[in-house]
Coordinates of C-alpha atoms and ligand atoms in Angstrom, one line a residue:
X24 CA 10.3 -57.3 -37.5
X25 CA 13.9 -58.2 -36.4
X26 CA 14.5 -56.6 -32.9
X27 CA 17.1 -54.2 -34.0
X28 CA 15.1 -52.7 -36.7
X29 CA 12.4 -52.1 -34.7
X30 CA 15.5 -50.4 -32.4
X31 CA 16.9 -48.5 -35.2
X32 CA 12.8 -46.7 -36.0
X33 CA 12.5 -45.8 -32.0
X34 CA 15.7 -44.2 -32.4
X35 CA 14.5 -42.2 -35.6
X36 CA 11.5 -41.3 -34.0
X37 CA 12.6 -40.4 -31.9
X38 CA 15.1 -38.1 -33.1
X39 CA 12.6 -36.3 -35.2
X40 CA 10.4 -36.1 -32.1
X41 CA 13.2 -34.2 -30.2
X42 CA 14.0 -32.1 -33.8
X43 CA 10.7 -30.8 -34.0
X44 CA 10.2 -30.0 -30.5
X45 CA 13.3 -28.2 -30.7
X46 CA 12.1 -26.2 -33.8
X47 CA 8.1 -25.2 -32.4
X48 CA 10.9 -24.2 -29.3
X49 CA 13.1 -21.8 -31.3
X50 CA 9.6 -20.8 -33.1
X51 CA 7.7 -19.8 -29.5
X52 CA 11.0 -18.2 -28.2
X53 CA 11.3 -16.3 -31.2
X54 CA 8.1 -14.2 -30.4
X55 CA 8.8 -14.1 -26.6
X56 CA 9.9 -10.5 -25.4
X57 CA 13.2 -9.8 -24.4
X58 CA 13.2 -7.9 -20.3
X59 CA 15.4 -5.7 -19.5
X60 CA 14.8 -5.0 -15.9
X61 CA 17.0 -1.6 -14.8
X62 CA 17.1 -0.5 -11.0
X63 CA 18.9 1.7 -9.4
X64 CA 19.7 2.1 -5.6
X65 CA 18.1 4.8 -3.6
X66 CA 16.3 6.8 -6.6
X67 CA 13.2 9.3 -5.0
X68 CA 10.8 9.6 -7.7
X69 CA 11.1 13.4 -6.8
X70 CA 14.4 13.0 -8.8
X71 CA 13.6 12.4 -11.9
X72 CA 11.8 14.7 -14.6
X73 CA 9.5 12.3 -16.2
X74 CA 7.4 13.0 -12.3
X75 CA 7.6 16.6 -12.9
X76 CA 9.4 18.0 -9.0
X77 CA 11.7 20.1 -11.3
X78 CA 15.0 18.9 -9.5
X79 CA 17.0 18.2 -12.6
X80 CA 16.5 16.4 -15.7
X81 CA 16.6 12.9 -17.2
X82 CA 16.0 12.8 -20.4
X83 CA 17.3 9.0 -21.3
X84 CA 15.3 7.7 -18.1
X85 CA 12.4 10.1 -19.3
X86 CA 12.4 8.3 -22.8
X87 CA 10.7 4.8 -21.3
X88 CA 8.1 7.3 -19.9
X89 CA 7.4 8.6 -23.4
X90 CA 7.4 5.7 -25.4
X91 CA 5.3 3.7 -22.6
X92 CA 3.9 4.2 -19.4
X93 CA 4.4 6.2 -16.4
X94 CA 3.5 5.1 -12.6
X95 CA 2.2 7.8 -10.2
X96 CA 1.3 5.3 -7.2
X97 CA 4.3 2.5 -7.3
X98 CA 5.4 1.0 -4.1
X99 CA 7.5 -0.7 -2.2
X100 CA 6.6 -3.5 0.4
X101 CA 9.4 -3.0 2.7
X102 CA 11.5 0.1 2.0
X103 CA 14.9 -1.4 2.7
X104 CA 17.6 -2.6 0.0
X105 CA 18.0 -6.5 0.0
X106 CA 14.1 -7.1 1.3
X107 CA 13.2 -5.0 -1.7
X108 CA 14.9 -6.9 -4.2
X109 CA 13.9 -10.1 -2.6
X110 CA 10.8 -9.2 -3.2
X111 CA 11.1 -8.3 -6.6
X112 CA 12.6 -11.4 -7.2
X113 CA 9.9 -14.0 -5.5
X114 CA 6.9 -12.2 -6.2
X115 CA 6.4 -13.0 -2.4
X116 CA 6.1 -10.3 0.8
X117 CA 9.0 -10.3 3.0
X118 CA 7.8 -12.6 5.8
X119 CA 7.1 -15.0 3.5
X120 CA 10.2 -15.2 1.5
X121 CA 12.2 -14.7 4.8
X122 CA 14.5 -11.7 3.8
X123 CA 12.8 -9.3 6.0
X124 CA 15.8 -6.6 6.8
X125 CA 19.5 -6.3 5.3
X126 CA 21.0 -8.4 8.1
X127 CA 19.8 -12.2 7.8
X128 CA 20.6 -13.9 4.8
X129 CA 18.4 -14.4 1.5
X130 CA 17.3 -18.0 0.8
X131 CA 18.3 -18.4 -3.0
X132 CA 17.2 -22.3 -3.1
X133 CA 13.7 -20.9 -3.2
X134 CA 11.8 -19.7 -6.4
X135 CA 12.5 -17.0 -8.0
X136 CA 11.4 -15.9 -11.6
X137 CA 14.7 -15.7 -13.4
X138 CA 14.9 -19.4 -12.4
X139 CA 11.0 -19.4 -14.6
X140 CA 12.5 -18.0 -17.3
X141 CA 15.5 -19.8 -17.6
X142 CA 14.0 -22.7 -17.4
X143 CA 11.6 -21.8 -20.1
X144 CA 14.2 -20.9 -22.6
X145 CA 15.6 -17.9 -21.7
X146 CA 19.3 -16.1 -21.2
X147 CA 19.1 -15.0 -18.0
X148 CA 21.9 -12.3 -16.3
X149 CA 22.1 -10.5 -13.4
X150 CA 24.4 -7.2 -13.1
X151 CA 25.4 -5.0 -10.7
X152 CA 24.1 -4.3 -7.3
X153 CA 21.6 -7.2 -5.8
X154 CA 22.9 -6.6 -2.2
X155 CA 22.5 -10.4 -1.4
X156 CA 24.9 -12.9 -0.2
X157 CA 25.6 -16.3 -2.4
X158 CA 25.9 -16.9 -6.1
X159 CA 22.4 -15.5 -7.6
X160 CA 20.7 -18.2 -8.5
X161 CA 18.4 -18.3 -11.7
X162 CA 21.3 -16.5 -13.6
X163 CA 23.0 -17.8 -17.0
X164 CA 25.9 -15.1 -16.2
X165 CA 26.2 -12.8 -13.0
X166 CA 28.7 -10.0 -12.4
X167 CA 27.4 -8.3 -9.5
X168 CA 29.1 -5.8 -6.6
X169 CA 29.6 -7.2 -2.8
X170 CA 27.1 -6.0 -0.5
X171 CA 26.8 -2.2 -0.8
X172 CA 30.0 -1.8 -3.5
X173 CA 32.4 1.0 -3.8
X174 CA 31.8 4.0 -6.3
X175 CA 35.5 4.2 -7.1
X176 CA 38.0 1.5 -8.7
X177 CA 34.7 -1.4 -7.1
X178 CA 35.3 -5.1 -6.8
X179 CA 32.7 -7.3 -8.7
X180 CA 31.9 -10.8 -8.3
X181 CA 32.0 -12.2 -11.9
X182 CA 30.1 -15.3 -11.5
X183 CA 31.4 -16.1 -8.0
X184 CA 34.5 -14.7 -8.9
X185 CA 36.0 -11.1 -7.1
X186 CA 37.5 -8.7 -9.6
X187 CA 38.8 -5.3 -9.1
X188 CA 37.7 -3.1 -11.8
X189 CA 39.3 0.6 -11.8
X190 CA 36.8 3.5 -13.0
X191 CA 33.8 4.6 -11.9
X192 CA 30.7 2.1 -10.3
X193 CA 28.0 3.2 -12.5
X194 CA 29.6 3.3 -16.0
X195 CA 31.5 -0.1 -15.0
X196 CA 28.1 -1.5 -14.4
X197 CA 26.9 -0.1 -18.1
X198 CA 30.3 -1.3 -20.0
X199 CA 29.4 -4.7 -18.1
X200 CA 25.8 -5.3 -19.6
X201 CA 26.7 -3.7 -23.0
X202 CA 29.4 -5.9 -23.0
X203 CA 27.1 -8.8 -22.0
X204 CA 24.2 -7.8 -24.7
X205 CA 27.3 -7.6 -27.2
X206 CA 29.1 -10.3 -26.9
X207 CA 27.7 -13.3 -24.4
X208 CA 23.9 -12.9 -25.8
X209 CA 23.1 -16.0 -27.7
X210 CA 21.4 -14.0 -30.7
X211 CA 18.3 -17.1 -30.9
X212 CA 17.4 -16.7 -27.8
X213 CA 15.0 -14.4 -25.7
X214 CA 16.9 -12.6 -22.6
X215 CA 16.2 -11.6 -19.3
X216 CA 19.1 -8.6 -18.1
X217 CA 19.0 -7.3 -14.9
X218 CA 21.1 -4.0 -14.6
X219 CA 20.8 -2.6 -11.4
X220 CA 23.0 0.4 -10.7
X221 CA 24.3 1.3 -7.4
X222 CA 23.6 4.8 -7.6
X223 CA 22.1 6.8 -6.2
X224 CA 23.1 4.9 -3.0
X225 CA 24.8 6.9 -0.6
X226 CA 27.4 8.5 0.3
X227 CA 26.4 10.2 -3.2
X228 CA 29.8 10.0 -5.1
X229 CA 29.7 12.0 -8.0
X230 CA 31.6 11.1 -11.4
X231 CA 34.2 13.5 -12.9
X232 CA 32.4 14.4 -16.1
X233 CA 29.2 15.2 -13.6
X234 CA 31.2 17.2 -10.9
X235 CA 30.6 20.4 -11.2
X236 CA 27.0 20.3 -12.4
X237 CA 24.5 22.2 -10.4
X238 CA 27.3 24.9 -9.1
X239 CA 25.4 27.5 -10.6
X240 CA 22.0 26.6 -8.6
X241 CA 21.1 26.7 -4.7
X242 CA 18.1 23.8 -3.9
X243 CA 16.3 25.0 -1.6
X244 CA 14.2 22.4 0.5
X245 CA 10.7 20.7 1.2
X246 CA 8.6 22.9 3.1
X247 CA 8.3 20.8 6.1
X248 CA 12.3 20.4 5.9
X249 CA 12.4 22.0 9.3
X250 CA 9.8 19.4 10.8
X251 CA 9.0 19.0 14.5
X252 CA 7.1 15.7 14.5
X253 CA 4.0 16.5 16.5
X254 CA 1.9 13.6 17.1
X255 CA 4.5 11.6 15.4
X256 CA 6.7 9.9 18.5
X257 CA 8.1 7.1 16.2
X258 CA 9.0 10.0 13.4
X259 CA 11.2 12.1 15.7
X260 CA 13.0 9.1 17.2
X261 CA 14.9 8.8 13.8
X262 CA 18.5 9.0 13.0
X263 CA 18.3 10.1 9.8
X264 CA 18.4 14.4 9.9
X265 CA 20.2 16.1 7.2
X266 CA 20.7 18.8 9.9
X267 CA 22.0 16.0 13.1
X268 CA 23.2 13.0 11.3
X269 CA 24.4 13.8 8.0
X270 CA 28.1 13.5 8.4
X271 CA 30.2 16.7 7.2
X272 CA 33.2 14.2 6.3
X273 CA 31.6 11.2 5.0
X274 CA 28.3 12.3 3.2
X275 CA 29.1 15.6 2.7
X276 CA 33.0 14.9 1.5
X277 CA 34.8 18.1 3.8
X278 CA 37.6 15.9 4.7
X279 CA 40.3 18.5 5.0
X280 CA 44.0 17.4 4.9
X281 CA 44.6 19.0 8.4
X282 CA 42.0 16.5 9.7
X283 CA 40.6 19.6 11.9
X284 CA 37.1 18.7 10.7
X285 CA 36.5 16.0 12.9
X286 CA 33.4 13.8 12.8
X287 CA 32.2 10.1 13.7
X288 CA 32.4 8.4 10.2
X289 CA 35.6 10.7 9.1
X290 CA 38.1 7.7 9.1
X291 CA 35.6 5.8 6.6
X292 CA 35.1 8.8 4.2
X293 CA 39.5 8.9 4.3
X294 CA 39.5 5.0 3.5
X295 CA 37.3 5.4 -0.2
X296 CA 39.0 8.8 -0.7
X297 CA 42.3 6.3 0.0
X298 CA 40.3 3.9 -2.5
X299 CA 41.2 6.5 -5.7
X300 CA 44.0 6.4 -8.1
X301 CA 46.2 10.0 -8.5
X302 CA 44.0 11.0 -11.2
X303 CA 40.9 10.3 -10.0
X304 CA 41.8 12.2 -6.4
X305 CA 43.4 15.0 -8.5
X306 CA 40.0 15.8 -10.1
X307 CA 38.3 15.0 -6.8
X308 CA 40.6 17.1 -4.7
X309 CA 40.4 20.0 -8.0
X310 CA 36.4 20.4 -7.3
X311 CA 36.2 19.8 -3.3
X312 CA 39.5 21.5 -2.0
X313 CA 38.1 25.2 -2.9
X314 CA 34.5 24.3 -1.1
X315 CA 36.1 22.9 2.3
X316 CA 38.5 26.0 2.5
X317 CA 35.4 28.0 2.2
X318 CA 33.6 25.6 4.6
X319 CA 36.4 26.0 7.2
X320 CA 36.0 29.7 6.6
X321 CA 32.5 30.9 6.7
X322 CA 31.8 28.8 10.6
X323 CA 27.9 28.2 9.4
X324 CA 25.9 27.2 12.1
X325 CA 22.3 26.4 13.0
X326 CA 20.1 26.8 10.2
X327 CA 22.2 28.2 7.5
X328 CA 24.3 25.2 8.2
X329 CA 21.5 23.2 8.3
X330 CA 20.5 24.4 4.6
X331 CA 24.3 24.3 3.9
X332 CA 24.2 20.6 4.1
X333 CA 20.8 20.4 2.2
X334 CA 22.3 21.9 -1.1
X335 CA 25.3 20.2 -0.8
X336 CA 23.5 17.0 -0.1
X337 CA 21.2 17.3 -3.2
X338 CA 24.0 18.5 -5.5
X339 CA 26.1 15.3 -5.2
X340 CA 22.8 13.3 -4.9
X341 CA 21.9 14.5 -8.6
X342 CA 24.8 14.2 -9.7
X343 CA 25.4 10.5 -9.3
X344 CA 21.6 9.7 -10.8
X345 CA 22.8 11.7 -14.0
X346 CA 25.7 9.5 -14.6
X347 CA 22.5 6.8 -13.9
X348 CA 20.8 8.2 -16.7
X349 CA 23.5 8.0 -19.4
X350 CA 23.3 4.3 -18.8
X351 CA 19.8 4.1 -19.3
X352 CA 20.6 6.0 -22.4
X353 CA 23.1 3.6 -23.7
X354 CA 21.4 0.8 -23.1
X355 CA 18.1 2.3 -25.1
X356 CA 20.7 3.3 -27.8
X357 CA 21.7 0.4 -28.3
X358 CA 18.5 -1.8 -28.2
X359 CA 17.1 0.9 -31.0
X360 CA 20.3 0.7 -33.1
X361 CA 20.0 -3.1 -33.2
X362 CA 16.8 -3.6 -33.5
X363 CA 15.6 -4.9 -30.3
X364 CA 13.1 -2.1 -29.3
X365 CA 10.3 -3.3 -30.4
X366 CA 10.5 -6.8 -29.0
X367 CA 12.1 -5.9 -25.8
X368 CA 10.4 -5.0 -22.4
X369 CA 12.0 -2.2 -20.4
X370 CA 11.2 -1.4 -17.0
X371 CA 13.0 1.4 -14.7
X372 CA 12.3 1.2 -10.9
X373 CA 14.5 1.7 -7.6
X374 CA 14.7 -0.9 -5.0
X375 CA 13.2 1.8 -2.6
X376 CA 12.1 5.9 -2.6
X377 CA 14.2 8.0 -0.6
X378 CA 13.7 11.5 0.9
X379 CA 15.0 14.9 -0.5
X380 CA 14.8 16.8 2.9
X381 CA 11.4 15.7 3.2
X382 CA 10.3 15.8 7.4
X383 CA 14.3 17.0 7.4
X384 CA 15.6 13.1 6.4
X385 CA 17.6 11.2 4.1
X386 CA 17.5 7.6 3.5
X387 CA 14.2 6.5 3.6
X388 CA 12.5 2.8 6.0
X389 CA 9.2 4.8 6.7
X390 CA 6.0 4.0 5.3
X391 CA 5.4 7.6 4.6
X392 CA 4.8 8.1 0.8
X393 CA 8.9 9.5 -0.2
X394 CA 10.2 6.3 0.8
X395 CA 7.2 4.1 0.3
X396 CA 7.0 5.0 -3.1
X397 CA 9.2 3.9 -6.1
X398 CA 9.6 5.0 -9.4
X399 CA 8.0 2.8 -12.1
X400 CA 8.3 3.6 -15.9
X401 CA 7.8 0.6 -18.5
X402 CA 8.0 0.6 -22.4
X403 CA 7.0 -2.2 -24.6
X404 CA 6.5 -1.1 -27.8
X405 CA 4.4 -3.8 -28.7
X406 CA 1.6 -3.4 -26.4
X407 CA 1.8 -0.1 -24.6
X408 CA 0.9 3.1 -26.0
X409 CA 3.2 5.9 -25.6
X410 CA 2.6 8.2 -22.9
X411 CA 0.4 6.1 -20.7
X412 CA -0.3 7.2 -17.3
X413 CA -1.5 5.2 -14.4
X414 CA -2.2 5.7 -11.1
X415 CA -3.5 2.3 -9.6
X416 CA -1.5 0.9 -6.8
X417 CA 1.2 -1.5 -7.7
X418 CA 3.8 -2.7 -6.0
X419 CA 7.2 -4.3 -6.1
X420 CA 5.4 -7.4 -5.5
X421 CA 4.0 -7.3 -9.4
X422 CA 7.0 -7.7 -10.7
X423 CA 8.0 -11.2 -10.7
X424 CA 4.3 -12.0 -12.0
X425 CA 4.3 -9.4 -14.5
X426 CA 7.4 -11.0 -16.4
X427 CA 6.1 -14.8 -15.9
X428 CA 3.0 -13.1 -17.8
X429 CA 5.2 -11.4 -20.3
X430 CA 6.8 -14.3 -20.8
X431 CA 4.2 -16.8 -21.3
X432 CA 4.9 -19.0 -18.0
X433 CA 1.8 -19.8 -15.7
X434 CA 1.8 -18.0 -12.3
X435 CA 2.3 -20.2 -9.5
X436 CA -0.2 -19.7 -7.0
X437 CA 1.7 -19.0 -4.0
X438 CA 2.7 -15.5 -5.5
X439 CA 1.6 -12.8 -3.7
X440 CA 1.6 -10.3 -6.6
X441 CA -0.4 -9.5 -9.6
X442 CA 0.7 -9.2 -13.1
X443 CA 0.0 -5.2 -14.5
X444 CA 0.3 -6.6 -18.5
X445 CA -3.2 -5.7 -18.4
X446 CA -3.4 -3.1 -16.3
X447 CA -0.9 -1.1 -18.5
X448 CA -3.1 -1.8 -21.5
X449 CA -6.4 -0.2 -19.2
X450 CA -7.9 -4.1 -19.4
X451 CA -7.8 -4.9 -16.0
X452 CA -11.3 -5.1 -14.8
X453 CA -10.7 -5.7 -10.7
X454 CA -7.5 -4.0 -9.8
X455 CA -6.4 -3.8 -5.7
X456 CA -8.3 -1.1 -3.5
X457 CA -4.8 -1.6 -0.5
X458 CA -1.8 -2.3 -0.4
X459 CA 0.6 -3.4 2.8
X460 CA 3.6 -2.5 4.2
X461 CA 5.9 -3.9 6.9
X462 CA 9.4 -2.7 8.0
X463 CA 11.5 -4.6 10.6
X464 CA 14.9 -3.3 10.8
X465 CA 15.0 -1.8 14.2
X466 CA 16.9 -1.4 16.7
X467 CA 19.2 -0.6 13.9
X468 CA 21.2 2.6 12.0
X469 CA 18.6 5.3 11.1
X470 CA 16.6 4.2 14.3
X471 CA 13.2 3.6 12.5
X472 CA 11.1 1.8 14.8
X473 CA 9.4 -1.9 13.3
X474 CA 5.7 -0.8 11.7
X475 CA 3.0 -2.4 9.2
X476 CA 0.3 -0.5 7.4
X477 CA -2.0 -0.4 4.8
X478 CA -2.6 2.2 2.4
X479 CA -5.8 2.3 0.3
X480 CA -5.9 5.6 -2.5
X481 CA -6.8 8.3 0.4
X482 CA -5.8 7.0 3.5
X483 CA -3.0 5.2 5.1
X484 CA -2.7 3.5 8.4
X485 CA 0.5 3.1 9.9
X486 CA 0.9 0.5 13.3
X487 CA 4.5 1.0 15.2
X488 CA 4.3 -2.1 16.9
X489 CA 7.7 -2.5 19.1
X490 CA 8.7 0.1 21.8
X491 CA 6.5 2.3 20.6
X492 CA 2.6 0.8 19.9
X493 CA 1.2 3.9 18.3
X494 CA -0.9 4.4 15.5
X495 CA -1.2 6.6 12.8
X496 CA -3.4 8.0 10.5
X497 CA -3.2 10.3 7.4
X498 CA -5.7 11.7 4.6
X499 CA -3.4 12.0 2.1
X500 CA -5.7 14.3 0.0
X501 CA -5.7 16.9 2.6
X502 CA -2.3 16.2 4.1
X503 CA -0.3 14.8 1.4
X504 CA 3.2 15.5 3.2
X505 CA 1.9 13.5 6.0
X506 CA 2.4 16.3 9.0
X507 CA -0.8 15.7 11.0
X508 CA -1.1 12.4 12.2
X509 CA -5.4 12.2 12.7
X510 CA -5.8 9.0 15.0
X511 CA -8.1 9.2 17.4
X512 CA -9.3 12.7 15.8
X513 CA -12.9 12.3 16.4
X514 CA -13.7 13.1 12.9
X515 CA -12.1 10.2 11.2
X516 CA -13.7 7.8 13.5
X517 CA -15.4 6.4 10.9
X518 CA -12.0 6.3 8.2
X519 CA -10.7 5.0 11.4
X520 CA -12.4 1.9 11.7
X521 CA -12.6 1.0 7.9
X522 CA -8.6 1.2 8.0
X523 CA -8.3 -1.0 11.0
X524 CA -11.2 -3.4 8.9
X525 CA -8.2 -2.7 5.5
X526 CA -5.6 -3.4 8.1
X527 CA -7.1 -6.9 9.3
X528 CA -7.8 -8.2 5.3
X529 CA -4.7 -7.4 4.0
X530 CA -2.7 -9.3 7.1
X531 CA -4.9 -12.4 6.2
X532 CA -4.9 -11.9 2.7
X533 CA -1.1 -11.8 2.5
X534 CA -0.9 -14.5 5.4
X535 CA 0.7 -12.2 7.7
X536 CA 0.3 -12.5 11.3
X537 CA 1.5 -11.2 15.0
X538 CA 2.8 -14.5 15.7
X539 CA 5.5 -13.7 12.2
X540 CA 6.2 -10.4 13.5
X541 CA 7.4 -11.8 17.1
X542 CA 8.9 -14.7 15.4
X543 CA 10.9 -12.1 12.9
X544 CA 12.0 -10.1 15.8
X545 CA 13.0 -12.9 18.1
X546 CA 15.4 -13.4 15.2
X547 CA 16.5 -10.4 14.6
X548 CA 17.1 -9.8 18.0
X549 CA 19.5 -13.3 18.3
X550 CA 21.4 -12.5 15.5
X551 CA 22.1 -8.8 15.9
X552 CA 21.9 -8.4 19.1
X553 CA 22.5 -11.7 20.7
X554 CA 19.6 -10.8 23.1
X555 CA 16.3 -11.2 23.8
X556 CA 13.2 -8.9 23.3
X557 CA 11.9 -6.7 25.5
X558 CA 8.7 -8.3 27.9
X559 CA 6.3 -5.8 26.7
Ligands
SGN619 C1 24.1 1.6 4.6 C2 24.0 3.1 4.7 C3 22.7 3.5 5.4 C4 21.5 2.9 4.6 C5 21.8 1.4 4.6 C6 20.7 0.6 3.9 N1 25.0 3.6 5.6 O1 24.2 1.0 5.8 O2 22.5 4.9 5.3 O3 20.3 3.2 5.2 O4 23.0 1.2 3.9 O5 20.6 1.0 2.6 S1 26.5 3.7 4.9 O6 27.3 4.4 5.9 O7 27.0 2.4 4.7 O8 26.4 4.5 3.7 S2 20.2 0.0 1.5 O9 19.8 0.7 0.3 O10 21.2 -1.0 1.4 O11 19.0 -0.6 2.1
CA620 CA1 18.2 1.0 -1.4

């Protein structure tokens, strides 16, 4: 055969070779679900009515409950924004992925699964609030807000690129991912959307269609609201009191034009109110004006201050998580009106609990079960019933396996979590008996100290291990709100030692280690502080 010849059948070959692996391509993508992976910032279970706490309601967040599952025991590894998300992203526990706190910086040139699923075929976009600095990596398209982001008239960081965009945060963010499912979505391929609100985050700005709901009702809060932390010493070193720390100004918005209410964050809450246009402050001023003349007025002190501050505090709380909701809702509308529903995986989760006057806090840090916990509710028509409930222990650590699963992609063996496909379908056989925790962010705002635990379905051990080296102990099925703290209480010797045997596996099984913790706060210490730890 003449040597060009022979060329010219190579090239057809090969040409049909790449033609047909092309088409068994477009045929496997064509069955692989679609994710759409919603988080919002902040959100306590306790706050939404799919979990029952009768707080307000949620109907569009409620409706992935209904048509799939529910999770009563979802958690976090390391209740703290950008750790949490970097979790969810690698699959991997904090001191192994390296973003242990919100202060040192995330390592995007590691794996992450959006980088899985692009490579295996999908559109990948990331929207919204990620909390992480440098282009996100693993993402077709990315539109995401800078650090925390602004509530009103925000900046966004459309592929690298800043953007101010006026209106509010949370229906921006929605417009932005309808817009993206609209109009950027390649229509043959399967997609991978991220839309990740900033709401609920604080300082809890409400939207003007949402500002007045609620006025008719008082909250009244957790009984242990008025907490003294007995046999808790880490607990009552925080910073986090609705009563002490909330600021009147800043979280709570009475920033009076005679500037007589003075407090420490006041010149911050004046520079986002600044942040408004003359409509938006007109409608703004319209609703607040009347409550800080009555403020000013009625000189509350002590605890009817105290409970003062707890109503307002959940009103404007709610308030942002129901403009939260009506996103969900749009996004669901529209997946049903186009007929994605039935091939398209939907997951709603927060990067963290929080706490609703719970032990008298906000935010959240603690390994105690408000902020510990997470919302979970998943839907995927396909292959979970309606109305599932589960209460195995999963964490944010499952996610970035769970999807790899979904989509077809091998797990690679250094991650940490487990895929719940079949646990949501009641086919796991083995499921985890612990889970553990570790928090590092200290010294640091809030003051929660650095702690590691494990929590198996009754217990939870808890191990302050800086400044403080205490440990604590809870039966959550006698003390579910965590108020007696029962180390050392002769009758839980036995609970004692099992946890501290719990305590030992889980730190080996997730290769965790004292030598890690000193390392992570030698570093922590450099680059906050500039200063070396304590000898202890
Ligand atoms: C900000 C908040 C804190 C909050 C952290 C972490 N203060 O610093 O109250 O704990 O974020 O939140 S604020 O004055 O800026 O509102 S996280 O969700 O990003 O981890
Ligand atoms: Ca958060």
């Amino acid at each position: 055969m003449k040597k060009s010849n022979l060329f010219k059948i190579i090239v057809l070959c090969s040409i049909a070779t790449i033609i047909s692996c092309k088409n068994a391509e477009k045929h496997s993508d064509a069955k692989k679900p679609n994710i759409v992976f919603i988080m919002s910032d902040d959100h306590a279970y306790q706050a939404i009515s799919a979990y029952e706490y009768d707080l307000n309601s949620t109907p569009n967040i409620d409706r992935i409950a209904k048509e799939g599952a529910i999770f009563n025991r979802a958690f976090v590894t390391n209740s703290i924004c950008a750790p949490s998300r970097a979790v969810m992203l690698t699959g991997k526990h904090s001191h192994i992925n390296g973003k242990v706190d919100n202060i040192q910086s995330f390592d995007w040139n590691q794996d992450n699964f959006a980088k899985s699923l692009q490579k295996s075929g999908y559109q990948t976009a990331m929207i919204g609030k990620i909390h992480m600095d440098g282009l996100p990596q693993g993402f077709d398209y990315s539109n995401v807000l800078p650090g925390q982001g602004q509530y009103y008239n925000p900046d966004f960081l459309e592929n690298g690129v800043v953007k101010r965009i006026s209106g509010y945060v949370t229906k921006i963010t929605t417009d932005i991912a309808l817009n993206w499912l609209k109009n950027k979505r390649e229509q043959d391929k399967p997609f991978l959307l991220l839309y990740h609100q900033k709401a609920p985050h604080r300082t809890w700005m409400p939207e003007k269609k949402h500002m007045t709901l609620f006025d008719d009702k008082t909250f009244s809060p957790p009984a242990n609201f008025f907490d003294n932390y007995k046999g808790r010493k880490a607990a009552a070193a925080h910073e986090m009191g609705i009563d002490k720390d909330m600021d009147l100004v800043y979280d709570l918005k009475m920033l009076d034009e005679k500037g007589e209410i003075k407090t420490k964050y006041r010149k911050y809450a004046q520079s986002m109110y600044n942040r408004m246009d003359a409509e938006q402050k007109a409608a703004w001023d319209a609703y607040y004006k009347p409550i800080i003349k009555k403020f000013k007025k009625d000189k509350l002190s002590g605890k009817e201050l105290a409970l003062w501050k707890y109503d307002r505090y959940m009103k404007d709380y709610l308030r942002t998580i129901q403009s939260v909701d009506d996103g969900v809702g749009e996004i669901l509308d529209y997946l049903d009106e186009n007929g994605l529903s039935e091939n398209t995986i939907v997951v709603y989760t927060s990067d963290q609990g929080f706490y609703l006057g719970e032990h008298g806090w906000f935010d959240k840090r603690f390994m105690y079960e408000e902020s510990f916990r997470t919302p979970l509710l998943i839907k995927y028509p396909k292959e979970i019933t309606p109305g599932t409930v589960l209460n195995k222990m999963v964490q944010n650590l499952d996610f970035a396996p769970t999807f790899l699963d979904y989509a077809g992609i091998d797990i690679p063996k250094e991650i940490q979590g487990e895929s719940i496909r079949k646990l949501v379908k009641g086919e796991a056989k083995d499921w985890r008996d612990a889970i553990y925790y570790t928090y590092y962010e200290y010294p640091g705002e809030h003051n929660v100290a650095r702690h590691n635990g494990v929590r198996t379905d009754r217990y939870k051990l808890i191990h302050f291990y800086y400044d403080y080296e205490k440990w604590e102990l809870y039966d959550l099925e006698k003390d579910p709100t965590e108020m007696h703290n029962v180390y050392d209480d002769a009758a839980y010797a036995e609970v004692q030692e099992e946890m501290h045997k719990k305590f030992k596996e889980v730190r080996v099984k997730y290769k965790d280690n004292d030598a890690l913790d000193k390392k992570y706060l030698d570093d922590y210490l450099s680059v906050k502080y500039k200063k070396k730890p304590k000898k202890k």
